[in-house]
Coordinates of N, CA, C and O in Angstrom, one line a residue:
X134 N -9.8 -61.2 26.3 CA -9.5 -59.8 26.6 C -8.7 -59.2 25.5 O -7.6 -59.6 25.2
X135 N -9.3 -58.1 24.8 CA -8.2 -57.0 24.0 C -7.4 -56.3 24.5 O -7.5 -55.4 25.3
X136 N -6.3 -56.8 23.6 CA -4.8 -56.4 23.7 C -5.1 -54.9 24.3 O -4.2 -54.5 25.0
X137 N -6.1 -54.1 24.3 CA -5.6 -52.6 24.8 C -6.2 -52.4 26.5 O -6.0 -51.5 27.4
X138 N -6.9 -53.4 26.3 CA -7.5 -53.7 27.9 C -6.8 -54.0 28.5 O -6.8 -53.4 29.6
X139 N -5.6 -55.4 28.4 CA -4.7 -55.3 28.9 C -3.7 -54.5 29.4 O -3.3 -54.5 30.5
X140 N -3.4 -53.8 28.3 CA -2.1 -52.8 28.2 C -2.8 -51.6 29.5 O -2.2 -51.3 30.6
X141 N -4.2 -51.1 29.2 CA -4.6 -50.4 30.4 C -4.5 -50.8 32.0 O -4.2 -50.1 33.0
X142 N -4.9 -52.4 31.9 CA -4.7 -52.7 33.2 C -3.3 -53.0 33.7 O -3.3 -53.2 34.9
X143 N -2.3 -53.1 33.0 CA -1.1 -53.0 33.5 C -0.5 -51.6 33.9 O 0.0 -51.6 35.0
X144 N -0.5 -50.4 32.9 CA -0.5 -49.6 32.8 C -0.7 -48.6 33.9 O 0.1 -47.9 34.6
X145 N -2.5 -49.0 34.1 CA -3.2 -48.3 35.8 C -2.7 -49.1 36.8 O -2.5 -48.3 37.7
X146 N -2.3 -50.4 37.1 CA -1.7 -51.1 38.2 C 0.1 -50.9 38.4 O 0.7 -51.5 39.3
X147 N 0.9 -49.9 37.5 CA 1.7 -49.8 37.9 C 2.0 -48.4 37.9 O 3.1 -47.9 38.0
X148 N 0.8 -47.6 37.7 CA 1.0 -46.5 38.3 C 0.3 -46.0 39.6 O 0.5 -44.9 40.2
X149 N -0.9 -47.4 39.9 CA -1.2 -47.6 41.3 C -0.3 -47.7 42.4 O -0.2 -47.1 43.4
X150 N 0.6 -48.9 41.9 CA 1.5 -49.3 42.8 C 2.6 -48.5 43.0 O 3.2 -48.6 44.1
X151 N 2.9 -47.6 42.0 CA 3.8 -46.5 42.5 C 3.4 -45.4 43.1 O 4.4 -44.7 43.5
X152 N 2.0 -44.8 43.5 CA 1.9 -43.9 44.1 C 1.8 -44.0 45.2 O 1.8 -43.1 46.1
X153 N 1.4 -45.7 45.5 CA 1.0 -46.0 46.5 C 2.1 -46.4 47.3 O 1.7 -46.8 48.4
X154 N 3.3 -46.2 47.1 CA 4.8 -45.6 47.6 C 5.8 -44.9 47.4 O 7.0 -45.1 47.5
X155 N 4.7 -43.6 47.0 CA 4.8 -43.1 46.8 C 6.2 -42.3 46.2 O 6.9 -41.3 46.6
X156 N 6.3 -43.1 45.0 CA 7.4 -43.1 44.2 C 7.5 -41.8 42.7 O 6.8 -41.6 41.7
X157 N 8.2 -41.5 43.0 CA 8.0 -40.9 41.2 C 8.3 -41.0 40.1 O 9.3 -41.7 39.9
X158 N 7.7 -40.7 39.2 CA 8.6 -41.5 37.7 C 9.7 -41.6 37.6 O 10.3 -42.6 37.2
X159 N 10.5 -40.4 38.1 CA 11.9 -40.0 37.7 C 12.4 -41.3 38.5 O 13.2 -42.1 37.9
X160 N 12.1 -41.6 39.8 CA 12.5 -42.5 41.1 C 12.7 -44.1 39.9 O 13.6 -44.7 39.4
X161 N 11.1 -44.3 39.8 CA 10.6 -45.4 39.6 C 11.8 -46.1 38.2 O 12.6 -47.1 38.3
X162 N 11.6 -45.4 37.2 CA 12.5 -44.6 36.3 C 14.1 -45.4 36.3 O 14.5 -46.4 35.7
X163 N 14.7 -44.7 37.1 CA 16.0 -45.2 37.9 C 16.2 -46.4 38.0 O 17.1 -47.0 37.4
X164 N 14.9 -47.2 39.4 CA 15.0 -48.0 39.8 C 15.1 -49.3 38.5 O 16.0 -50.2 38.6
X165 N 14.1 -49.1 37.4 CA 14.0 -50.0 36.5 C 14.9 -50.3 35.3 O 15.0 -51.3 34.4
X166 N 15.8 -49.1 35.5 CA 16.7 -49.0 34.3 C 16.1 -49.1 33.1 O 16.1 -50.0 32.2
X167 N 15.5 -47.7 33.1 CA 14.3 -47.4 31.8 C 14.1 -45.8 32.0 O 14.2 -45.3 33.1
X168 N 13.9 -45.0 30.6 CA 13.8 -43.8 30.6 C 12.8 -43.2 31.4 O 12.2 -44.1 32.0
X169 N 12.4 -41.8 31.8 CA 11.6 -41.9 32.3 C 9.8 -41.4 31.4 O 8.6 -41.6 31.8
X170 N 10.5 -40.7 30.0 CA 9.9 -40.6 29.0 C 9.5 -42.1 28.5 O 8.6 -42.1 27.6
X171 N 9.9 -43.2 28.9 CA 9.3 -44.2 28.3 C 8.1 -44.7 29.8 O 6.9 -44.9 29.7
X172 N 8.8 -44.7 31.0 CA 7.6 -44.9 31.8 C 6.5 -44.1 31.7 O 5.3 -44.5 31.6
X173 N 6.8 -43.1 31.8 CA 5.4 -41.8 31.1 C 4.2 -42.4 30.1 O 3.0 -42.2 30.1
X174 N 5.3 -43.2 29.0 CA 4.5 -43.5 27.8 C 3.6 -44.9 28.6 O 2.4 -44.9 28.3
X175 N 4.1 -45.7 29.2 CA 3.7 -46.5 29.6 C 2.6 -46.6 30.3 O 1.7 -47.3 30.1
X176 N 2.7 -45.4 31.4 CA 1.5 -45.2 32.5 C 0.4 -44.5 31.6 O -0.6 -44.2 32.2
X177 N 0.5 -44.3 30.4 CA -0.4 -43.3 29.7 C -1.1 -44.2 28.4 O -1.8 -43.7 27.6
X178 N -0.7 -45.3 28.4 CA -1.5 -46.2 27.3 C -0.5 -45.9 26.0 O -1.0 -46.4 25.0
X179 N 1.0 -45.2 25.6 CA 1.0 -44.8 24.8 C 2.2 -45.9 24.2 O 2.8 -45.9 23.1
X180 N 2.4 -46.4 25.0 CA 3.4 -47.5 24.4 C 3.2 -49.0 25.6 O 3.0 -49.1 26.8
X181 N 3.4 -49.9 24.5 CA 3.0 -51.4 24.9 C 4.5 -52.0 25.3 O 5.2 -52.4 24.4
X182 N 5.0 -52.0 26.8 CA 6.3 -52.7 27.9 C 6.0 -54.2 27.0 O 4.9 -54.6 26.8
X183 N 7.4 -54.7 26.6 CA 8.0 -56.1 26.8 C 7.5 -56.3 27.9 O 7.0 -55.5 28.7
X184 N 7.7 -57.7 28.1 CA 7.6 -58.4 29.6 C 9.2 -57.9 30.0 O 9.3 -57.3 31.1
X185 N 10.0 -58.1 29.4 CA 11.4 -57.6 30.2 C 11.0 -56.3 31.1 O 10.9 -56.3 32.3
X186 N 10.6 -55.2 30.2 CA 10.6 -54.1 30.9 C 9.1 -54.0 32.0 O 8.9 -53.0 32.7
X187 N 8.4 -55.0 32.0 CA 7.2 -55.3 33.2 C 8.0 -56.1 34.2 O 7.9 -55.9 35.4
X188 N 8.7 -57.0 33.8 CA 9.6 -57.5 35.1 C 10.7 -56.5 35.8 O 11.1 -56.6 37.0
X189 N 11.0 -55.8 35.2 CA 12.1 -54.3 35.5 C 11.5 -53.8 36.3 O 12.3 -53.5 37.2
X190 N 9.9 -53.5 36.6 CA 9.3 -52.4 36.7 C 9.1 -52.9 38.0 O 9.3 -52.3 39.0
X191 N 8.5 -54.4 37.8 CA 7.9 -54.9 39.0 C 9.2 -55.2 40.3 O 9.0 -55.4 41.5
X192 N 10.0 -55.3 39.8 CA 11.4 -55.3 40.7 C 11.6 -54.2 41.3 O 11.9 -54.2 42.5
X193 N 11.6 -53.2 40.6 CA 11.6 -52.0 41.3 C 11.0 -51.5 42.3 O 11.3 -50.8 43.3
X194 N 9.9 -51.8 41.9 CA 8.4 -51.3 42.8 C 8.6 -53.0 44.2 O 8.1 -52.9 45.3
X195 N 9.1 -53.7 44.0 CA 9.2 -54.6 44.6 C 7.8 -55.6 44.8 O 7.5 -56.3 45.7
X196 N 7.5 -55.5 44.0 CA 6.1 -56.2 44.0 C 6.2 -57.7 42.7 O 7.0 -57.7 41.8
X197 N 5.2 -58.6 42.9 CA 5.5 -59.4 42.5 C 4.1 -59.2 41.0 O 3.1 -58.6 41.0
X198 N 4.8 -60.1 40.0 CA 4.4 -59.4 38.8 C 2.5 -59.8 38.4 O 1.7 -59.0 37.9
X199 N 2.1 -60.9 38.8 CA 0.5 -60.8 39.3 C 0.2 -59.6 40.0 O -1.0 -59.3 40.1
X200 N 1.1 -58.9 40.4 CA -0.1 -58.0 41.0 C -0.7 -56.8 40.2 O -1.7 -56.2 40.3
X201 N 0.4 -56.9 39.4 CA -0.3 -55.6 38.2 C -0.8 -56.5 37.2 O -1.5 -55.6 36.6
X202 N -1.0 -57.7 36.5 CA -2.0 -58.3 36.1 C -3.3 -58.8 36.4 O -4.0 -59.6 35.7
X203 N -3.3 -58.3 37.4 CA -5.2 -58.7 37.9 C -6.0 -57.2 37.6 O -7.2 -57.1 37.8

């Protein structure tokens, strides 16, 4: 799999999983202890999350971190 396919499917799976509790960036943001100009960049392909800040994300959202890698 290429690295940008990746980054898309993470990308679309955690802005799945936040709408789908219906969360907002600003919220989500907060919860992660991350800007919200950087989650923006994130949900948009425009910047590639450490795994730190994919485990941040996935704590937030409360979900476990396979779920946005499938």
């Amino acid at each position: 799999m290429i690295e940008n396919e990746i980054l898309k499917i993470i990308a679309d799976n955690i802005r799945l999983e936040r709408l789908k509790k219906r969360i907002s960036q600003e919220e989500l943001a907060e919860k992660a202890e991350i800007s919200t100009k950087y989650l923006n960049m994130i949900e948009n392909y425009k910047s590639n999350p450490t795994i730190v800040v994919v485990i941040k994300i996935c704590k937030a959202l409360e979900i476990n971190i396979d779920k946005i890698c499938q």
